Short mmCIF file of C-alpha atoms in Angstrom, two decimals:
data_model
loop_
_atom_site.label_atom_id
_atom_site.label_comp_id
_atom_site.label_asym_id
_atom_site.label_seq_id
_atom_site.Cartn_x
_atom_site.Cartn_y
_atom_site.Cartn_z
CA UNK A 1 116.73 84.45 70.73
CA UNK A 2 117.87 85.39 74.12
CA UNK A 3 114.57 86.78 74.84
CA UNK A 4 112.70 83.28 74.02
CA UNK A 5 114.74 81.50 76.93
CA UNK A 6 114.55 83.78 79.57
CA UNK A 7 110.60 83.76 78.08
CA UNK A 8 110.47 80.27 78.17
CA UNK A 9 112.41 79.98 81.80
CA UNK A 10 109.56 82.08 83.30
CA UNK A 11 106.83 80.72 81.99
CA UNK A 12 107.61 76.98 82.91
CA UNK A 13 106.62 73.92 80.69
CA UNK A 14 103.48 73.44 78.87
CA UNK A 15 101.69 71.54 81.77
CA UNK A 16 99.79 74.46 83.67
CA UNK A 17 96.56 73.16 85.44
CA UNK A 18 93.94 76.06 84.95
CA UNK A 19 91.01 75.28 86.11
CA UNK A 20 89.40 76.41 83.08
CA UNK A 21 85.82 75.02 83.13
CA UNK A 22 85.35 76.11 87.30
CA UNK A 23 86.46 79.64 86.14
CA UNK A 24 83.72 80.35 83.64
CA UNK A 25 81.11 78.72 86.18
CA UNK A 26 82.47 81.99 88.49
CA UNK A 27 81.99 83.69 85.06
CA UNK A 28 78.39 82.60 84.66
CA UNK A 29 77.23 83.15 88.05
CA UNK A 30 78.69 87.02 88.63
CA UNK A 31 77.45 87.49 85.18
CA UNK A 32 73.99 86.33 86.27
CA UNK A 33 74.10 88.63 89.43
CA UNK A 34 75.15 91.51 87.30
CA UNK A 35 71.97 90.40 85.16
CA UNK A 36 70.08 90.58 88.26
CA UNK A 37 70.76 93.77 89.12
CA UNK A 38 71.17 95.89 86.63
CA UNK A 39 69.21 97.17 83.67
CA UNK A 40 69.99 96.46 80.06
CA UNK A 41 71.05 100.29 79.77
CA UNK A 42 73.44 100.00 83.27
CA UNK A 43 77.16 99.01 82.18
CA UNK A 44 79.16 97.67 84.49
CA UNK A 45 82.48 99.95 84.35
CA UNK A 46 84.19 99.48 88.05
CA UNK A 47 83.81 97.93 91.64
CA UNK A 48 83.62 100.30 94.20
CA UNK A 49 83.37 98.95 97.96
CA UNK A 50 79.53 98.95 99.40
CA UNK A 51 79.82 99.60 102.85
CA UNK A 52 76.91 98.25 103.43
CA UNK A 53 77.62 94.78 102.66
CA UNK A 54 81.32 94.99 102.90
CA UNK A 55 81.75 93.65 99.04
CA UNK A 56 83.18 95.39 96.52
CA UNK A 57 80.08 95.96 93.97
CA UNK A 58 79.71 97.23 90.10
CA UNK A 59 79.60 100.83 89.73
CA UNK A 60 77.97 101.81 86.11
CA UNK A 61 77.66 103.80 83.36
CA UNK A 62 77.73 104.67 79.61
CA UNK A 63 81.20 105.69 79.15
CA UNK A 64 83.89 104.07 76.60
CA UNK A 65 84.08 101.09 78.69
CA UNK A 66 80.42 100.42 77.84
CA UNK A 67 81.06 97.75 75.46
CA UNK A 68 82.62 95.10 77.68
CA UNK A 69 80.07 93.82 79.60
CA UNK A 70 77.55 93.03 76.39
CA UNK A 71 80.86 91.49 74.97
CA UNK A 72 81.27 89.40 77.64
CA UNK A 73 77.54 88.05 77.48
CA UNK A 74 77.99 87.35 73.69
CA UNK A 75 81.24 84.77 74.50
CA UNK A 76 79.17 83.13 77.45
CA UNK A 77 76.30 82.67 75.30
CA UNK A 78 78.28 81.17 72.65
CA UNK A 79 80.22 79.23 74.64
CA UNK A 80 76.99 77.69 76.49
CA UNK A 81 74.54 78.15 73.57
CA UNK A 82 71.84 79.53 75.41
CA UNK A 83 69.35 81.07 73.90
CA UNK A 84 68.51 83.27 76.77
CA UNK A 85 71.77 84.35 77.18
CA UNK A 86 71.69 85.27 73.62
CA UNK A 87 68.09 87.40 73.97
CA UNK A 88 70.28 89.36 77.22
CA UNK A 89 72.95 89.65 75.09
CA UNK A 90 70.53 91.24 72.50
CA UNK A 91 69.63 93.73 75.54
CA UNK A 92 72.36 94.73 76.68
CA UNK A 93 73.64 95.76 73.30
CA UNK A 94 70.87 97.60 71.59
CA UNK A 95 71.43 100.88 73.91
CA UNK A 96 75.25 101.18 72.02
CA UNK A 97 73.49 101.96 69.34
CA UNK A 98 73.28 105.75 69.48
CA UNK A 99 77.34 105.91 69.79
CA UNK A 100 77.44 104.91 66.00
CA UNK A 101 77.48 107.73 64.74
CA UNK A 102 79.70 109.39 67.42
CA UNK A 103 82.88 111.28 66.29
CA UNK A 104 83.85 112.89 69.07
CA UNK A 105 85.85 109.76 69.92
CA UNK A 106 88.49 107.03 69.00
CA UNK A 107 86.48 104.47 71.73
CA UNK A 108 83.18 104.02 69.31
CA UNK A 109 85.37 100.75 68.47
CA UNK A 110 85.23 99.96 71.92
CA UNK A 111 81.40 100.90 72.39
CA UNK A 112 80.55 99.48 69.59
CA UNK A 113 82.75 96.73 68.23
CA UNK A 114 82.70 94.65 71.23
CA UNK A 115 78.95 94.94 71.81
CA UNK A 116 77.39 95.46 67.43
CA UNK A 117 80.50 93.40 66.44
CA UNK A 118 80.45 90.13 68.84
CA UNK A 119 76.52 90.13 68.33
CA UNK A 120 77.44 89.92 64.46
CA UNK A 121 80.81 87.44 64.71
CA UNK A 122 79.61 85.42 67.79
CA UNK A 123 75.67 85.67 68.22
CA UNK A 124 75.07 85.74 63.75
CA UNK A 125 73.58 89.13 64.32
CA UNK A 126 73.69 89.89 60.65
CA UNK A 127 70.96 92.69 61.09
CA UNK A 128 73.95 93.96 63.00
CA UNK A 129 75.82 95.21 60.19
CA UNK A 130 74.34 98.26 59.45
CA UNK A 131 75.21 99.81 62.77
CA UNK A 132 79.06 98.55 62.81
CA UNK A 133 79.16 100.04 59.26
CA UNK A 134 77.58 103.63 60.28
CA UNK A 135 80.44 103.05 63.54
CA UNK A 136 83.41 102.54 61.09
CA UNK A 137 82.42 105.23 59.34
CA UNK A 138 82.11 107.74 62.25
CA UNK A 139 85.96 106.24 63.32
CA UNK A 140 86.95 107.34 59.61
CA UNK A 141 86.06 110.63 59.68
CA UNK A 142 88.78 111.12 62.58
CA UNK A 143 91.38 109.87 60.26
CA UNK A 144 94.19 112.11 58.88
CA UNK A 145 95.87 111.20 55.55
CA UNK A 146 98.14 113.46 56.36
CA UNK A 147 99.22 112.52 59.91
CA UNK A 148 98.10 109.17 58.64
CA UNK A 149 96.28 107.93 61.68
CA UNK A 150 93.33 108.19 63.16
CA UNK A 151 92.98 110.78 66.15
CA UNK A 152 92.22 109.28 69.59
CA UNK A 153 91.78 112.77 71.98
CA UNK A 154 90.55 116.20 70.79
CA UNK A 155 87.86 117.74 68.12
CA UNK A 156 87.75 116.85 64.50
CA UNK A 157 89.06 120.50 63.46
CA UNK A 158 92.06 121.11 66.20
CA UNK A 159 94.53 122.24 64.11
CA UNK A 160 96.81 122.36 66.58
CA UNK A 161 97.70 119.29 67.68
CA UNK A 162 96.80 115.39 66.80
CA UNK A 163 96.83 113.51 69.72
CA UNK A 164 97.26 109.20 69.55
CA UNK A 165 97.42 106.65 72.05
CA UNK A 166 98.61 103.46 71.91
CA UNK A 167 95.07 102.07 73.03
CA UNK A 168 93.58 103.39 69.67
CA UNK A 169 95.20 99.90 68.15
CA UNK A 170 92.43 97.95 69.71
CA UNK A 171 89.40 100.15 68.16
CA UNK A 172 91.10 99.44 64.78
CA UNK A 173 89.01 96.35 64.53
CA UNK A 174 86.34 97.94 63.82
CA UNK A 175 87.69 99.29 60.83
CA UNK A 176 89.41 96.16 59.56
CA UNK A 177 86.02 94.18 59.85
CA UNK A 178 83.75 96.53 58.44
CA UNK A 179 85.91 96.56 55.33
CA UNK A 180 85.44 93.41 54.44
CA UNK A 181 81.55 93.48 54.77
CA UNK A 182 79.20 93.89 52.20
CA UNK A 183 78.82 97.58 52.10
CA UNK A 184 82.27 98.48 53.84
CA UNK A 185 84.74 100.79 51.84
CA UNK A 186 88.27 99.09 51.13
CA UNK A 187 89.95 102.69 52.35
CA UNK A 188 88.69 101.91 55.80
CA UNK A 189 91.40 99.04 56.16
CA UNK A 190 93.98 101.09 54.44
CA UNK A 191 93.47 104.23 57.20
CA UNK A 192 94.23 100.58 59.59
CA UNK A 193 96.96 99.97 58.29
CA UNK A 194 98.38 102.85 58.15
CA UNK A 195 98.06 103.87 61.74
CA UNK A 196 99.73 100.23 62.57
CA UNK A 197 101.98 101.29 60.67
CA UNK A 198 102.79 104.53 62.13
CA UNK A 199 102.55 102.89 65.44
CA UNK A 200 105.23 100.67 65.14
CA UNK A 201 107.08 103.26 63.97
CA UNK A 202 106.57 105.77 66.60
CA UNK A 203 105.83 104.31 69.46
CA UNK A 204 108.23 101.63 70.11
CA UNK A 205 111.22 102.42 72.44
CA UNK A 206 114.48 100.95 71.62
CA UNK A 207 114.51 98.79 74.41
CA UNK A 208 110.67 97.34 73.59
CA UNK A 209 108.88 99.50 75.64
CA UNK A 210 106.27 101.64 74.64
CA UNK A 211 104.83 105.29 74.70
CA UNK A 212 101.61 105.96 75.47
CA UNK A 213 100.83 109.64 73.81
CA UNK A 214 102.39 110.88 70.37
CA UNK A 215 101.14 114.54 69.21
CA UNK A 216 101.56 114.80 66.11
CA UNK A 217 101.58 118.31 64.10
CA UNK A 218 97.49 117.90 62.10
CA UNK A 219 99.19 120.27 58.94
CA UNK A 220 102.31 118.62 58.23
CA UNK A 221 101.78 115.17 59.83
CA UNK A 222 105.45 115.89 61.80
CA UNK A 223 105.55 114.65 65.48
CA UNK A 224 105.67 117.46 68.38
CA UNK A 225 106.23 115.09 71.17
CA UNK A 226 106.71 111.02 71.45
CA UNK A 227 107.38 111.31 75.31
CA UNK A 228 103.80 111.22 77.11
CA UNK A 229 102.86 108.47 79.23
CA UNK A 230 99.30 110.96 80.61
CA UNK A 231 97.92 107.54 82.26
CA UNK A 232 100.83 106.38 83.34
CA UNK A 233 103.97 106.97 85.99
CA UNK A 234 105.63 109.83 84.76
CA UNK A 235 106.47 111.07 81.22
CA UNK A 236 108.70 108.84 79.77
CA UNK A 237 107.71 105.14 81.63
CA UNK A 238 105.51 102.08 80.41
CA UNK A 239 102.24 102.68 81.50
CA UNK A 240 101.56 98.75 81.74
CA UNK A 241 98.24 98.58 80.25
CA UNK A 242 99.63 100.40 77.61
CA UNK A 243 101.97 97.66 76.89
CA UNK A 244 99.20 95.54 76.86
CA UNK A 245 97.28 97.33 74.28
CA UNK A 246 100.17 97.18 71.94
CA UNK A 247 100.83 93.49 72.06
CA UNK A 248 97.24 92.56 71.60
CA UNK A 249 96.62 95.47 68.91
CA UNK A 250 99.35 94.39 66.68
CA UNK A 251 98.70 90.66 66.95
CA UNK A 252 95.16 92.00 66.01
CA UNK A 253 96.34 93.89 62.98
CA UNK A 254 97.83 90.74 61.99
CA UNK A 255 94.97 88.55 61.83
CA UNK A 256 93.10 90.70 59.45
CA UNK A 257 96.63 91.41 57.13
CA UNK A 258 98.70 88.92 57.41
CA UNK A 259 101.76 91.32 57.52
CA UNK A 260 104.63 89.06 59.78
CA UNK A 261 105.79 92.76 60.53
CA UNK A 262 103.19 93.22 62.86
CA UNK A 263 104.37 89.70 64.73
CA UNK A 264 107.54 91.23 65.01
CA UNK A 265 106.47 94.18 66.70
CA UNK A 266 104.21 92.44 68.98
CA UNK A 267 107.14 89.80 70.08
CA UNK A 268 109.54 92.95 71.14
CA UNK A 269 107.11 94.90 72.90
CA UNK A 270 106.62 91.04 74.81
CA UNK A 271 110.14 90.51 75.24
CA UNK A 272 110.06 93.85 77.45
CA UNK A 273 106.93 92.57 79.20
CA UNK A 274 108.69 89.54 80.62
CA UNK A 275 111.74 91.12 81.16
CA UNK A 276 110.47 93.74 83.76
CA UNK A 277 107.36 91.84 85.17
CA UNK A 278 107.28 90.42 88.58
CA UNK A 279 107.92 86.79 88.64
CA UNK A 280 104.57 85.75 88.30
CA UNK A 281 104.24 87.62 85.16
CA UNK A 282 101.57 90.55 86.85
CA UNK A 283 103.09 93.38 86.16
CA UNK A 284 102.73 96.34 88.11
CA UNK A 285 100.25 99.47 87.03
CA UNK A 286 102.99 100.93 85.36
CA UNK A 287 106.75 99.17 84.65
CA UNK A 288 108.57 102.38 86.53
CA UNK A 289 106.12 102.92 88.93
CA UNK A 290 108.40 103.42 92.06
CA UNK A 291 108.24 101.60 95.34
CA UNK A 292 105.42 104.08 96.84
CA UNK A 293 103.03 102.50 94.44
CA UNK A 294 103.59 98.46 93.75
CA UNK A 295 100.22 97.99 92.81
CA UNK A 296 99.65 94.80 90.41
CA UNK A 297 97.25 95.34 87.11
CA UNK A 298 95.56 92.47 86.52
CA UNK A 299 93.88 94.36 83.66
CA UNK A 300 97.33 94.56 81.46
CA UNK A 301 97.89 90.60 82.42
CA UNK A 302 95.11 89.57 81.12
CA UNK A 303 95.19 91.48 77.98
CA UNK A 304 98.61 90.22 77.12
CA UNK A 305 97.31 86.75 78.23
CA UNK A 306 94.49 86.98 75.67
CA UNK A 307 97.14 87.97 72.69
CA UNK A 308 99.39 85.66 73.75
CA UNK A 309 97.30 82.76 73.07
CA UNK A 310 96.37 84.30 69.32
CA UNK A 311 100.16 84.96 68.86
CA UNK A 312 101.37 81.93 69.78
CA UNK A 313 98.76 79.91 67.10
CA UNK A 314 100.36 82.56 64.39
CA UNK A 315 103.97 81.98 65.84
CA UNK A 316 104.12 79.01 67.22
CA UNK A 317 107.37 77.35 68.84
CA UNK A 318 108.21 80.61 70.72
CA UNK A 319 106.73 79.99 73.56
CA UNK A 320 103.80 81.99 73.52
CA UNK A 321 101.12 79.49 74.61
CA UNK A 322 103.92 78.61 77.66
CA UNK A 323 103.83 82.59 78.59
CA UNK A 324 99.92 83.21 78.73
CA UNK A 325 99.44 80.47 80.53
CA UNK A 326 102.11 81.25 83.27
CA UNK A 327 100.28 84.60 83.60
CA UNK A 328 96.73 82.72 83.74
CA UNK A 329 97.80 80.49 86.20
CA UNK A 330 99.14 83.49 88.71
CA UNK A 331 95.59 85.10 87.50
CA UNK A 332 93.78 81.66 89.06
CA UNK A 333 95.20 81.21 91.40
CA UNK A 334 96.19 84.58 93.55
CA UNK A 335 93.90 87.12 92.04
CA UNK A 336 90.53 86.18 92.14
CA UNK A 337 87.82 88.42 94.02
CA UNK A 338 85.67 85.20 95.70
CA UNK A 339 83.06 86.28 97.69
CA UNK A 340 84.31 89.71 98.27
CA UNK A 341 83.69 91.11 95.14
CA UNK A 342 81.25 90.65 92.62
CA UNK A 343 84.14 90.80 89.71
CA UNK A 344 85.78 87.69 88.70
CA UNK A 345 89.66 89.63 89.21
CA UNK A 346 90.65 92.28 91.14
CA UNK A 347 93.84 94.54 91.78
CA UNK A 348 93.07 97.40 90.13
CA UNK A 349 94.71 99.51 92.37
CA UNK A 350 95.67 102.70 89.95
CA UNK A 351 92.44 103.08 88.27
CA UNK A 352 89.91 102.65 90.91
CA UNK A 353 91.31 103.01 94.54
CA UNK A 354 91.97 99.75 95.92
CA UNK A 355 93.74 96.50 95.74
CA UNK A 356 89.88 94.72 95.68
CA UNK A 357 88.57 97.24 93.02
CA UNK A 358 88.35 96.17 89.36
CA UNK A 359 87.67 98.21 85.86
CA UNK A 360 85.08 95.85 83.48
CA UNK A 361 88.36 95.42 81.04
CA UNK A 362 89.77 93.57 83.10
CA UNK A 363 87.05 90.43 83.24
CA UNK A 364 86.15 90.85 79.83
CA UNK A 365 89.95 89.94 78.57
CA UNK A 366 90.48 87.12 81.19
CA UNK A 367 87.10 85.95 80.20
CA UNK A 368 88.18 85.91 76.65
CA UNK A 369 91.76 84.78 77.53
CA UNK A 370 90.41 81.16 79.30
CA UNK A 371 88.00 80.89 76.51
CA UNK A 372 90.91 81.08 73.71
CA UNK A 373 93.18 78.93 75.97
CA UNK A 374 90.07 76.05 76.56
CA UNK A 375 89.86 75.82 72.28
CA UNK A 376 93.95 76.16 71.80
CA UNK A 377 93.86 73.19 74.36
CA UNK A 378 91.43 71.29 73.20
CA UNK A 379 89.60 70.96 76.94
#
């Protein structure tokens, strides 16, 4: 595929030097300060700068972003084994509870899968289960058999319009695990599928690209508009992050299905990554965003970096290991917030103000990303 080489040319050979180990022991110690400074009920959400100090410092609160930061105590402590670690993991989770039953929104997979959900697959948290189940079941009841998807923005009852967004992919997860638990309800992974499938269908561009908004119509299930990019450039660009989401959701879908259609649909939607990302594989905040606004999202890089690594140990020989860890290198190596921030990344520009400014999404996939890289690796 002509896509592969040109993949392949960026990305280098298979002999990146990431300094894997040094990176988590920034990991460790920002997550320590965070642990310092903030109660179990704070979540870290973005940087902001503290004039004070002159260092760009965690801003927090319970939003859908909420879930990251417990998440990202639940790989450290299972990657050092710690049993305190595991108690503040504990902590930091139990306030997620009351968005179980929340079904006002598509992001109780967010809240609640990456806090409930990583205690249960990471921490053994079986007592866990109960609370991901009520949260799957909350995400259900914003499902549509006859749009066929699960609603991201608006009330239960809006008969007027069915709004989706491409980042709803990720929050599928929760649906897809809880359906295999004791207690789950097989339909639950059917409603998944589904809205993969109708993803794939709908919001792919020709060219690989992606949409970030599809309305559909909530009586007839017909589409009003495919041509909203709302947290993007304009209407019809790649809202990078959005790219991002789509890779790593459909390489998701495909660990729980098995379906090499979803491979397929993650690998194009890659192909137009590389093609239209800087040279260093950080793409800007959005692919058409126009000279007036070159800002770099390390959030997107990293989540493609994450997938990457889980695509490439599903399709292997393409590359895929070569591609994330071209992007993890540039991560390592030019992106880093040192001493001036107390994130791990920064270059956030878009979402929070300023080139030093970081959203919690962003650490919690390169965190993940270098901890999927150090077992594909073998370091």
């Amino acid at each position: 595929l002509a896509w592969l080489v040109v993949a392949l040319a960026l990305a280098g050979p298979a002999t990146a030097q990431i300094p894997v180990d040094s990176l988590l022991q920034v990991f460790q110690q920002k997550i320590n300060h965070v642990i310092a400074t903030l109660t179990p009920e704070e979540y870290p959400a973005s940087t902001a700068l503290d004039h004070a100090t002159d260092r760009y410092v965690w801003q927090h609160n319970g939003g859908w972003t909420s879930g990251f930061f417990p998440g990202m105590l639940w790989y450290m402590a299972n990657h050092t084994n710690n049993q305190t670690l595991f108690d503040i993991a504990a902590a930091y989770t139990r306030g997620r509870a009351v968005e179980a039953n929340d079904t006002s929104t598509h992001d109780v997979g967010f809240m609640v899968f990456l806090s409930f959900g990583l205690g249960a697959t990471l921490g053994g948290r079986g007592d866990y289960n109960p609370i991901i189940l009520e949260a799957a079941g909350s995400l259900a009841k914003r499902y549509s058999p006859v749009v066929g998807m699960t609603r991201s923005w608006g009330a239960i009852d809006d008969m007027k319009s069915f709004e989706v967004i491409i980042d709803n992919l990720i929050n599928l997860e929760l649906l897809l695990w809880s359906a295999n638990q004791p207690g789950g309800q097989s339909v639950w992974r059917d409603m998944a599928i589904s809205h993969t499938n109708k993803t794939a269908e709908w919001w792919i561009r020709p060219d690989g690209s992606t949409f970030h908004l599809v309305v559909f119509d909530p009586v007839d299930g017909s589409v009003i508009s495919r041509s909203g990019t709302p947290q993007g450039y304009s209407v019809n660009s790649t809202w990078a992050r959005g790219q991002g989401w789509g890779i790593y959701g459909f390489t998701m879908v495909h660990r729980y299905t098995g379906n090499p259609a979803y491979i397929d649909a993650a690998e194009r939607l890659v192909e137009y990554y590389f093609k239209n990302a800087p040279s260093d594989g950080v793409p800007l905040w959005d692919f058409n965003a126009p000279p007036s606004q070159p800002y770099r999202d390390t959030s997107a890089a990293a989540i493609v970096a994450s997938a990457l690594i889980e695509l490439d140990g599903v399709a292997p020989g393409r590359g895929h290991l070569q591609q994330a860890e071209h992007i993890l290198t540039s991560l390592s190596t030019s992106y880093l917030g040192g001493g001036a921030s107390e994130a791990v990344l920064v270059q956030n520009h878009h979402d929070c103000g300023s080139d030093l400014c970081t959203v919690i999404e962003t650490d919690y996939y390169f965190l993940e990303a270098l901890l999927r890289y150090k077992q594909a690796t073998g370091q």
